[in-house]
Tab-separated table of C-alpha atoms in Angstrom:
chain	number	residue	atom	x	y	z
V	1	MET	CA	21.003	-70.801	24.584
V	2	SER	CA	20.211	-74.372	23.539
V	3	ASN	CA	18.428	-75.416	26.767
V	4	LEU	CA	16.019	-72.363	26.711
V	5	SER	CA	13.011	-74.707	25.769
V	6	SER	CA	13.683	-77.011	28.611
V	7	ARG	CA	13.590	-73.940	30.987
V	8	LEU	CA	10.171	-72.898	29.822
V	9	PRO	CA	8.322	-73.597	33.069
V	10	GLU	CA	10.938	-71.820	35.066
V	11	LEU	CA	10.840	-68.776	32.805
V	12	ILE	CA	7.070	-68.450	32.787
V	13	ALA	CA	7.123	-68.766	36.532
V	14	LEU	CA	9.799	-65.913	36.865
V	15	ALA	CA	7.916	-63.715	34.379
V	16	SER	CA	4.694	-64.116	36.540
V	17	GLU	CA	6.559	-63.128	39.798
V	18	ASP	CA	5.101	-60.195	41.749
V	19	SER	CA	8.670	-58.974	42.485
V	20	SER	CA	9.307	-56.261	39.964
V	21	GLU	CA	13.061	-56.806	40.744
V	22	LYS	CA	13.000	-60.405	39.652
V	23	ARG	CA	11.121	-59.593	36.601
V	24	ARG	CA	13.714	-56.798	35.824
V	25	THR	CA	16.622	-59.228	36.479
V	26	LEU	CA	14.982	-61.798	34.187
V	27	LEU	CA	14.393	-59.236	31.531
V	28	ARG	CA	18.043	-58.192	31.630
V	29	GLU	CA	19.201	-61.791	31.508
V	30	LEU	CA	16.996	-62.675	28.585
V	31	THR	CA	18.073	-59.582	26.613
V	32	GLU	CA	21.731	-60.139	27.094
V	33	SER	CA	21.284	-63.939	26.314
V	34	PHE	CA	19.327	-62.965	23.102
V	35	PHE	CA	22.062	-60.649	21.959
V	36	GLY	CA	24.760	-63.166	22.962
V	37	THR	CA	23.987	-65.580	20.199
V	38	ASP	CA	22.701	-65.877	16.736
V	39	GLN	CA	22.034	-69.615	16.936
V	40	ARG	CA	18.385	-70.025	17.923
V	41	SER	CA	15.766	-72.472	17.012
V	42	GLU	CA	12.365	-71.327	15.953
V	43	THR	CA	10.977	-72.537	19.234
V	44	GLU	CA	13.524	-70.604	21.164
V	45	THR	CA	12.822	-67.486	19.133
V	46	THR	CA	9.077	-67.707	19.851
V	47	LEU	CA	9.807	-68.338	23.492
V	48	TYR	CA	12.020	-65.160	23.856
V	49	ASP	CA	9.350	-63.261	21.962
V	50	GLN	CA	6.540	-64.253	24.455
V	51	ILE	CA	8.383	-63.641	27.467
V	52	LEU	CA	10.171	-60.446	26.395
V	53	VAL	CA	6.765	-58.960	25.313
V	54	LYS	CA	5.246	-59.934	28.621
V	55	LEU	CA	8.185	-58.581	30.769
V	56	THR	CA	8.747	-55.426	28.756
V	57	SER	CA	4.994	-54.368	28.899
V	58	GLU	CA	5.089	-54.384	32.703
V	59	MET	CA	8.322	-52.327	32.881
V	60	GLU	CA	8.364	-48.506	33.382
V	61	VAL	CA	8.895	-46.165	30.556
V	62	ALA	CA	12.552	-45.755	30.708
V	63	VAL	CA	13.117	-49.422	30.464
V	64	ARG	CA	10.767	-49.879	27.535
V	65	ALA	CA	12.396	-47.032	25.814
V	66	GLU	CA	15.826	-48.778	26.284
V	67	MET	CA	14.408	-52.050	24.859
V	68	SER	CA	13.089	-50.125	21.793
V	69	LYS	CA	16.606	-48.604	21.173
V	70	ARG	CA	18.356	-52.037	21.645
V	71	PHE	CA	16.140	-53.893	19.264
V	72	SER	CA	15.316	-51.050	16.738
V	73	ILE	CA	17.979	-51.982	14.023
V	74	LEU	CA	18.174	-55.739	14.733
V	75	ARG	CA	16.931	-57.805	11.742
V	76	SER	CA	16.616	-60.875	13.974
V	77	ALA	CA	14.676	-59.160	16.676
V	78	PRO	CA	11.614	-60.875	17.966
V	79	MET	CA	8.648	-59.660	15.804
V	80	GLY	CA	6.015	-59.508	18.515
V	81	LEU	CA	8.227	-57.388	20.854
V	82	VAL	CA	8.947	-54.891	18.026
V	83	ARG	CA	5.279	-54.575	17.215
V	84	SER	CA	4.449	-54.271	20.855
V	85	LEU	CA	7.063	-51.449	21.159
V	86	ALA	CA	5.883	-49.707	18.026
V	87	ASN	CA	2.437	-49.433	19.256
V	88	ASP	CA	3.408	-48.325	22.703
V	89	ASP	CA	1.279	-45.274	23.757
V	90	GLU	CA	4.462	-43.525	24.978
V	91	ALA	CA	6.040	-41.956	21.989
V	92	VAL	CA	9.436	-42.110	23.696
V	93	VAL	CA	9.146	-45.845	23.789
V	94	ALA	CA	7.847	-46.258	20.200
V	95	ASP	CA	10.315	-43.737	18.653
V	96	ALA	CA	13.326	-45.899	17.989
V	97	VAL	CA	11.533	-48.879	16.503
V	98	LEU	CA	9.325	-46.744	14.294
V	99	ARG	CA	12.286	-44.825	12.967
V	100	ALA	CA	14.613	-47.670	12.202
V	101	SER	CA	13.151	-51.140	12.631
V	102	PRO	CA	13.571	-53.100	9.331
V	103	LEU	CA	10.931	-55.603	10.531
V	104	LEU	CA	7.916	-53.367	10.424
V	105	THR	CA	5.670	-53.873	7.508
V	106	ASP	CA	3.393	-51.251	5.802
V	107	GLU	CA	0.564	-52.912	7.551
V	108	ASP	CA	2.279	-52.397	10.875
V	109	LEU	CA	3.136	-48.652	10.086
V	110	LEU	CA	-0.394	-48.008	8.810
V	111	GLY	CA	-1.824	-49.292	11.937
V	112	VAL	CA	0.246	-46.833	13.831
V	113	VAL	CA	-0.206	-43.739	11.792
V	114	ARG	CA	-4.039	-44.234	11.577
V	115	THR	CA	-4.448	-44.417	15.348
V	116	LYS	CA	-1.453	-42.779	17.400
V	117	GLY	CA	-0.395	-39.156	17.900
V	118	GLN	CA	1.786	-36.643	16.139
V	119	GLN	CA	5.107	-37.899	17.851
V	120	HIS	CA	4.414	-41.343	16.442
V	121	LEU	CA	3.693	-39.952	13.024
V	122	ARG	CA	6.972	-37.921	13.020
V	123	ALA	CA	8.875	-41.047	13.892
V	124	VAL	CA	7.413	-42.948	10.993
V	125	SER	CA	7.882	-39.869	8.747
V	126	SER	CA	11.548	-40.082	9.429
V	127	ARG	CA	12.173	-43.593	8.296
V	128	GLU	CA	14.712	-44.294	5.693
V	129	ALA	CA	11.929	-45.320	3.323
V	130	VAL	CA	8.161	-44.514	3.592
V	131	SER	CA	5.641	-45.826	1.157
V	132	GLU	CA	2.945	-43.859	-0.632
V	133	ALA	CA	0.363	-45.706	1.298
V	134	VAL	CA	1.746	-44.723	4.651
V	135	SER	CA	2.626	-41.206	3.511
V	136	ASP	CA	-0.946	-40.548	2.391
V	137	VAL	CA	-2.201	-41.147	5.895
V	138	ILE	CA	0.432	-38.965	7.399
V	139	VAL	CA	-0.472	-36.084	5.085
V	140	GLU	CA	-4.059	-36.571	5.951
V	141	ARG	CA	-3.578	-36.926	9.685
V	142	GLY	CA	-0.361	-35.073	10.421
V	143	ASP	CA	-0.037	-31.550	11.638
V	144	ASP	CA	2.335	-29.093	9.952
V	145	THR	CA	5.255	-29.991	12.016
V	146	THR	CA	4.776	-33.575	11.040
V	147	LEU	CA	4.261	-32.702	7.340
V	148	GLY	CA	7.440	-30.833	7.439
V	149	THR	CA	9.285	-33.869	8.740
V	150	LEU	CA	7.755	-35.897	5.816
V	151	LEU	CA	8.617	-33.425	3.208
V	152	ARG	CA	12.157	-33.223	4.270
V	153	ASN	CA	12.553	-36.939	3.939
V	154	ASP	CA	13.566	-37.665	0.449
V	155	GLY	CA	13.082	-41.374	1.279
V	156	ALA	CA	9.315	-40.707	1.700
V	157	GLN	CA	7.312	-41.474	-1.387
V	158	LEU	CA	4.237	-39.201	-1.878
V	159	SER	CA	1.367	-39.833	-4.165
V	160	ARG	CA	0.359	-37.009	-6.632
V	161	SER	CA	-2.674	-36.413	-4.484
V	162	ALA	CA	-0.727	-36.267	-1.349
V	163	SER	CA	1.858	-33.863	-2.887
V	164	GLU	CA	-0.969	-31.446	-3.957
V	165	THR	CA	-2.527	-31.489	-0.559
V	166	ALA	CA	0.941	-30.894	1.049
V	167	ILE	CA	1.648	-27.932	-1.272
V	168	GLU	CA	-1.616	-26.376	-0.605
V	169	ARG	CA	-0.975	-26.425	3.075
V	170	ALA	CA	2.672	-25.314	2.519
V	171	LYS	CA	1.572	-22.355	0.573
V	172	VAL	CA	-0.087	-20.846	3.708
V	173	ASN	CA	2.708	-21.789	6.165
V	174	PRO	CA	6.055	-20.112	5.854
V	175	ALA	CA	7.470	-22.757	8.184
V	176	LEU	CA	6.912	-25.376	5.438
V	177	HIS	CA	8.270	-23.266	2.482
V	178	ALA	CA	11.788	-24.493	2.506
V	179	ALA	CA	10.690	-28.112	3.036
V	180	ALA	CA	8.518	-27.926	0.078
V	181	VAL	CA	10.957	-26.047	-2.387
V	182	GLN	CA	13.829	-28.224	-1.355
V	183	ARG	CA	11.955	-31.511	-1.749
V	184	LYS	CA	13.869	-33.300	-4.576
V	185	SER	CA	10.974	-35.332	-5.752
V	186	LEU	CA	8.297	-32.654	-5.747
V	187	PRO	CA	6.529	-32.497	-9.090
V	188	PRO	CA	7.855	-29.374	-10.983
V	189	ASP	CA	4.412	-27.888	-11.525
V	190	LEU	CA	3.887	-27.902	-7.848
V	191	LEU	CA	7.256	-26.590	-7.169
V	192	ASN	CA	6.429	-23.632	-9.350
V	193	GLU	CA	3.214	-22.840	-7.637
V	194	MET	CA	5.329	-22.122	-4.550
V	195	TYR	CA	7.150	-19.256	-6.482
V	196	PHE	CA	4.835	-16.393	-5.433
V	197	VAL	CA	4.596	-17.330	-1.762
V	198	VAL	CA	8.221	-17.901	-0.777
V	199	GLU	CA	11.020	-15.589	-0.073
V	200	ALA	CA	13.763	-14.566	-2.677
V	201	ARG	CA	16.353	-17.179	-1.564
V	202	LEU	CA	13.774	-19.991	-2.257
V	203	ARG	CA	12.543	-18.393	-5.435
V	204	GLN	CA	16.205	-18.498	-6.857
V	205	GLN	CA	16.369	-22.155	-5.874
V	206	ILE	CA	13.161	-22.768	-8.055
V	207	LEU	CA	14.614	-20.880	-10.971
V	208	GLU	CA	17.846	-22.894	-10.658
V	209	ARG	CA	15.798	-26.201	-10.605
V	210	ASN	CA	13.860	-25.037	-13.618
V	211	ALA	CA	17.143	-24.263	-15.589
V	212	SER	CA	18.452	-27.639	-14.922
V	213	MET	CA	15.191	-29.582	-15.775
V	214	ASP	CA	15.145	-31.968	-18.717
V	215	PRO	CA	12.828	-30.478	-21.418
V	216	LYS	CA	10.811	-33.736	-21.571
V	217	LEU	CA	10.262	-33.426	-17.804
V	218	VAL	CA	9.106	-29.774	-18.316
V	219	GLU	CA	6.390	-30.978	-20.875
V	220	ALA	CA	5.141	-33.756	-18.742
V	221	ALA	CA	5.042	-31.419	-15.648
V	222	VAL	CA	3.143	-28.775	-17.460
V	223	ALA	CA	0.612	-31.278	-18.710
V	224	ALA	CA	0.113	-32.595	-15.192
V	225	GLY	CA	-0.136	-29.204	-13.658
V	226	ARG	CA	-2.617	-27.836	-16.470
V	227	ALA	CA	-5.180	-30.548	-15.322
V	228	ARG	CA	-5.480	-28.985	-11.931
V	229	VAL	CA	-5.302	-25.215	-12.596
V	230	GLU	CA	-8.495	-23.398	-11.690
V	231	THR	CA	-10.049	-21.472	-14.637
V	232	ASP	CA	-11.303	-18.623	-12.563
V	233	ASP	CA	-8.590	-16.694	-10.562
V	234	GLY	CA	-10.778	-13.718	-9.672
V	235	SER	CA	-12.804	-10.975	-10.965
V	236	LEU	CA	-11.580	-8.589	-13.734
V	237	PRO	CA	-11.179	-4.748	-13.271
V	238	ALA	CA	-14.012	-2.614	-14.592
V	239	ASP	CA	-11.956	-1.190	-17.485
V	240	TYR	CA	-10.808	-4.609	-18.676
V	241	GLN	CA	-13.034	-4.993	-21.735
V	242	THR	CA	-12.201	-1.389	-23.068
V	243	CYS	CA	-8.516	-1.943	-22.475
V	244	LEU	CA	-8.545	-5.414	-23.999
V	245	ALA	CA	-10.163	-4.162	-27.103
V	246	GLU	CA	-7.318	-1.579	-27.510
V	247	VAL	CA	-4.555	-4.092	-26.887
V	248	THR	CA	-6.187	-6.576	-29.262
V	249	ARG	CA	-6.311	-4.020	-31.956
V	250	LEU	CA	-2.664	-3.303	-31.522
V	251	GLN	CA	-1.785	-6.864	-31.541
V	252	SER	CA	-3.785	-7.534	-34.604
V	253	SER	CA	-2.080	-4.853	-36.556
V	254	GLY	CA	1.330	-5.890	-35.387
V	255	GLN	CA	1.974	-2.937	-33.228
V	256	LEU	CA	1.922	-4.554	-29.904
V	257	SER	CA	5.657	-4.578	-28.741
V	258	PRO	CA	7.841	-4.099	-25.693
V	259	GLN	CA	7.979	-0.353	-26.462
V	260	VAL	CA	4.126	-0.072	-26.344
V	261	LEU	CA	4.324	-1.725	-22.912
V	262	ALA	CA	6.564	1.193	-21.779
V	263	ARG	CA	3.937	3.667	-22.961
V	264	PHE	CA	1.156	1.868	-21.195
V	265	VAL	CA	3.028	1.745	-17.899
V	266	ARG	CA	3.636	5.542	-18.095
V	267	THR	CA	0.358	6.838	-19.523
V	268	GLU	CA	-2.447	4.285	-20.197
V	269	GLY	CA	-3.028	2.988	-16.804
V	270	GLN	CA	-2.401	-0.327	-15.156
V	271	THR	CA	-5.045	-2.431	-16.824
V	272	SER	CA	-3.680	-1.890	-20.366
V	273	PHE	CA	-0.218	-2.469	-19.237
V	274	LEU	CA	-1.337	-5.867	-17.507
V	275	ILE	CA	-3.249	-7.022	-20.570
V	276	ALA	CA	-0.252	-6.221	-22.964
V	277	LEU	CA	2.196	-7.869	-20.566
V	278	SER	CA	0.108	-11.017	-20.353
V	279	LYS	CA	-0.212	-11.124	-24.134
V	280	LEU	CA	3.371	-10.565	-24.868
V	281	SER	CA	4.596	-13.159	-22.274
V	282	ASP	CA	1.528	-15.495	-22.887
V	283	ILE	CA	0.714	-15.710	-19.158
V	284	ASP	CA	-2.867	-15.146	-17.880
V	285	PHE	CA	-4.032	-11.573	-16.752
V	286	HIS	CA	-4.376	-12.630	-13.058
V	287	THR	CA	-0.881	-13.879	-12.831
V	288	ALA	CA	0.388	-10.644	-14.435
V	289	GLU	CA	-1.866	-8.574	-11.996
V	290	GLN	CA	-0.491	-10.422	-8.954
V	291	ILE	CA	3.043	-9.677	-10.024
V	292	VAL	CA	2.472	-6.013	-10.712
V	293	LYS	CA	0.126	-5.291	-7.668
V	294	ARG	CA	2.398	-6.970	-5.178
V	295	LYS	CA	5.465	-5.474	-6.872
V	296	GLU	CA	7.025	-8.949	-7.330
V	297	LEU	CA	9.881	-7.391	-9.419
V	298	ASP	CA	11.915	-10.613	-9.394
V	299	ALA	CA	8.902	-12.385	-10.930
V	300	LEU	CA	8.626	-9.410	-13.490
V	301	ALA	CA	12.205	-10.022	-14.405
V	302	VAL	CA	11.457	-13.458	-15.210
V	303	VAL	CA	8.444	-12.493	-17.341
V	304	CYS	CA	10.420	-9.825	-19.326
V	305	ARG	CA	13.494	-12.001	-19.801
V	306	GLY	CA	11.303	-14.813	-21.168
V	307	ALA	CA	9.267	-12.425	-23.326
V	308	ASN	CA	12.448	-10.829	-24.913
V	309	VAL	CA	11.927	-7.493	-23.213
V	310	ASP	CA	15.284	-5.822	-22.806
V	311	ARG	CA	16.963	-4.894	-19.667
V	312	ALA	CA	16.496	-1.050	-20.398
V	313	LEU	CA	12.708	-1.524	-20.571
V	314	PHE	CA	12.578	-3.666	-17.638
V	315	LEU	CA	14.334	-1.079	-15.678
V	316	THR	CA	11.772	1.411	-16.822
V	317	PHE	CA	8.978	-0.798	-15.609
V	318	ALA	CA	10.659	-1.252	-12.287
V	319	VAL	CA	11.212	2.435	-11.701
V	320	VAL	CA	7.495	3.318	-12.527
V	321	LEU	CA	6.205	0.522	-10.231
V	322	LEU	CA	8.596	1.552	-7.381
V	323	ASN	CA	7.880	5.281	-7.894
V	324	ASP	CA	6.182	5.766	-4.539
V	325	GLU	CA	9.034	4.250	-2.687
V	326	GLY	CA	12.214	5.918	-1.529
V	327	ASP	CA	15.326	5.551	-3.848
V	328	ALA	CA	13.295	3.774	-6.545
V	329	MET	CA	16.168	4.007	-9.027
V	330	ALA	CA	18.678	2.179	-6.821
V	331	LYS	CA	16.117	-0.481	-6.013
V	332	ALA	CA	15.181	-0.888	-9.610
V	333	LYS	CA	18.844	-1.281	-10.552
V	334	GLY	CA	19.148	-4.146	-7.978
V	335	TYR	CA	16.412	-6.006	-9.797
V	336	ALA	CA	18.041	-5.225	-13.167
V	337	ASP	CA	21.065	-7.139	-11.920
V	338	LEU	CA	18.748	-10.121	-11.262
V	339	TYR	CA	17.470	-9.711	-14.697
V	340	ASN	CA	21.091	-10.052	-16.096
V	341	GLN	CA	21.712	-13.288	-14.034
V	342	LEU	CA	18.634	-14.962	-15.476
V	343	THR	CA	19.281	-17.062	-18.575
V	344	PRO	CA	16.497	-16.747	-21.277
V	345	ASP	CA	16.144	-20.638	-21.050
V	346	ALA	CA	15.660	-20.493	-17.217
V	347	ALA	CA	13.124	-17.776	-17.666
V	348	GLN	CA	11.233	-19.608	-20.433
V	349	ARG	CA	11.008	-22.805	-18.399
V	350	THR	CA	9.595	-20.943	-15.470
V	351	LEU	CA	7.103	-19.065	-17.664
V	352	ARG	CA	5.908	-22.609	-19.018
V	353	PHE	CA	4.471	-23.199	-15.607
V	354	TRP	CA	2.867	-19.854	-15.247
V	355	ARG	CA	1.295	-20.221	-18.689
V	356	MET	CA	-0.599	-23.123	-17.555
V	357	ARG	CA	-3.345	-20.912	-16.202
V	358	ARG	CA	-3.724	-19.149	-19.627
V	359	THR	CA	-4.012	-22.493	-21.297
V	360	ALA	CA	-6.508	-23.611	-18.819
V	361	GLN	CA	-8.660	-20.574	-19.222
V	362	ALA	CA	-8.683	-20.970	-23.035
V	363	ALA	CA	-9.797	-24.631	-22.908
């Protein structure tokens, strides 16, 4: 529209009309005119922007939302209009441009995620690309539904600190388990922290990710994870020192073996078994204790496979631990099948992450 500049007084007068119908007609005409040509001078673009912002701001929600949809993916959209729509207090209006507009900068998005509500944050979390700076604020301010949206978006970059915060929240909310485990860019040590809180299906996915991981990435991930592992995971049982002395004596004389584990699990009490298991597999006592007390037999299969405890002994441990449950043998055989499916390499890689606690405690 080459004569747009010459019509400036007329357009401003129309935009100031009391009649909402006249303003609506002008908005519709200007919008159609804008989309009708790519040939606009800088002055004309500025004029479009000024009048469209004024008119749109005075329209009802449905009209503003429609404008947001129409201008959301347009690279030549008036910048002032896009920013105005992105900051609209009505989430249904802001949604389209927040999700898709290529014109919004990190500064624009930070202004939104620092001040607006959860629906605005979810729209930003769904963008094709979200920078670390923006994600950091979303992790800080977002509720768990928003966090789930962000975690499921592989185009969202999370800093190490934001990833750690997200995983701590995911651990205690089952609704976030799948989003956390299935996030492709989640650091492997944080992925493995999820193992003990997620269901079997997701545990299997963690083991599969470990099996396919580059050994160099395993080393780097273990080093990163070790730095944040707590050195005190809880109090020790009353008979710990006595049992430790006996297990240490056996280890020093070369008599600590998987067969000794079988003897402990049957006759010597749980503490001796846990200490021996932790020493043979090189995990810390509290990790072993958690596995046994909660009867995490799929995790015990990982430990035994990684520590070269054969299937028959693993089956023995499983039967003893499940002894107070009905049909213990049948259940134990089911876990023995899981043991068979595990490759030693996948088990060893998973154990590397669980061993971080032992390494940290020894430091």
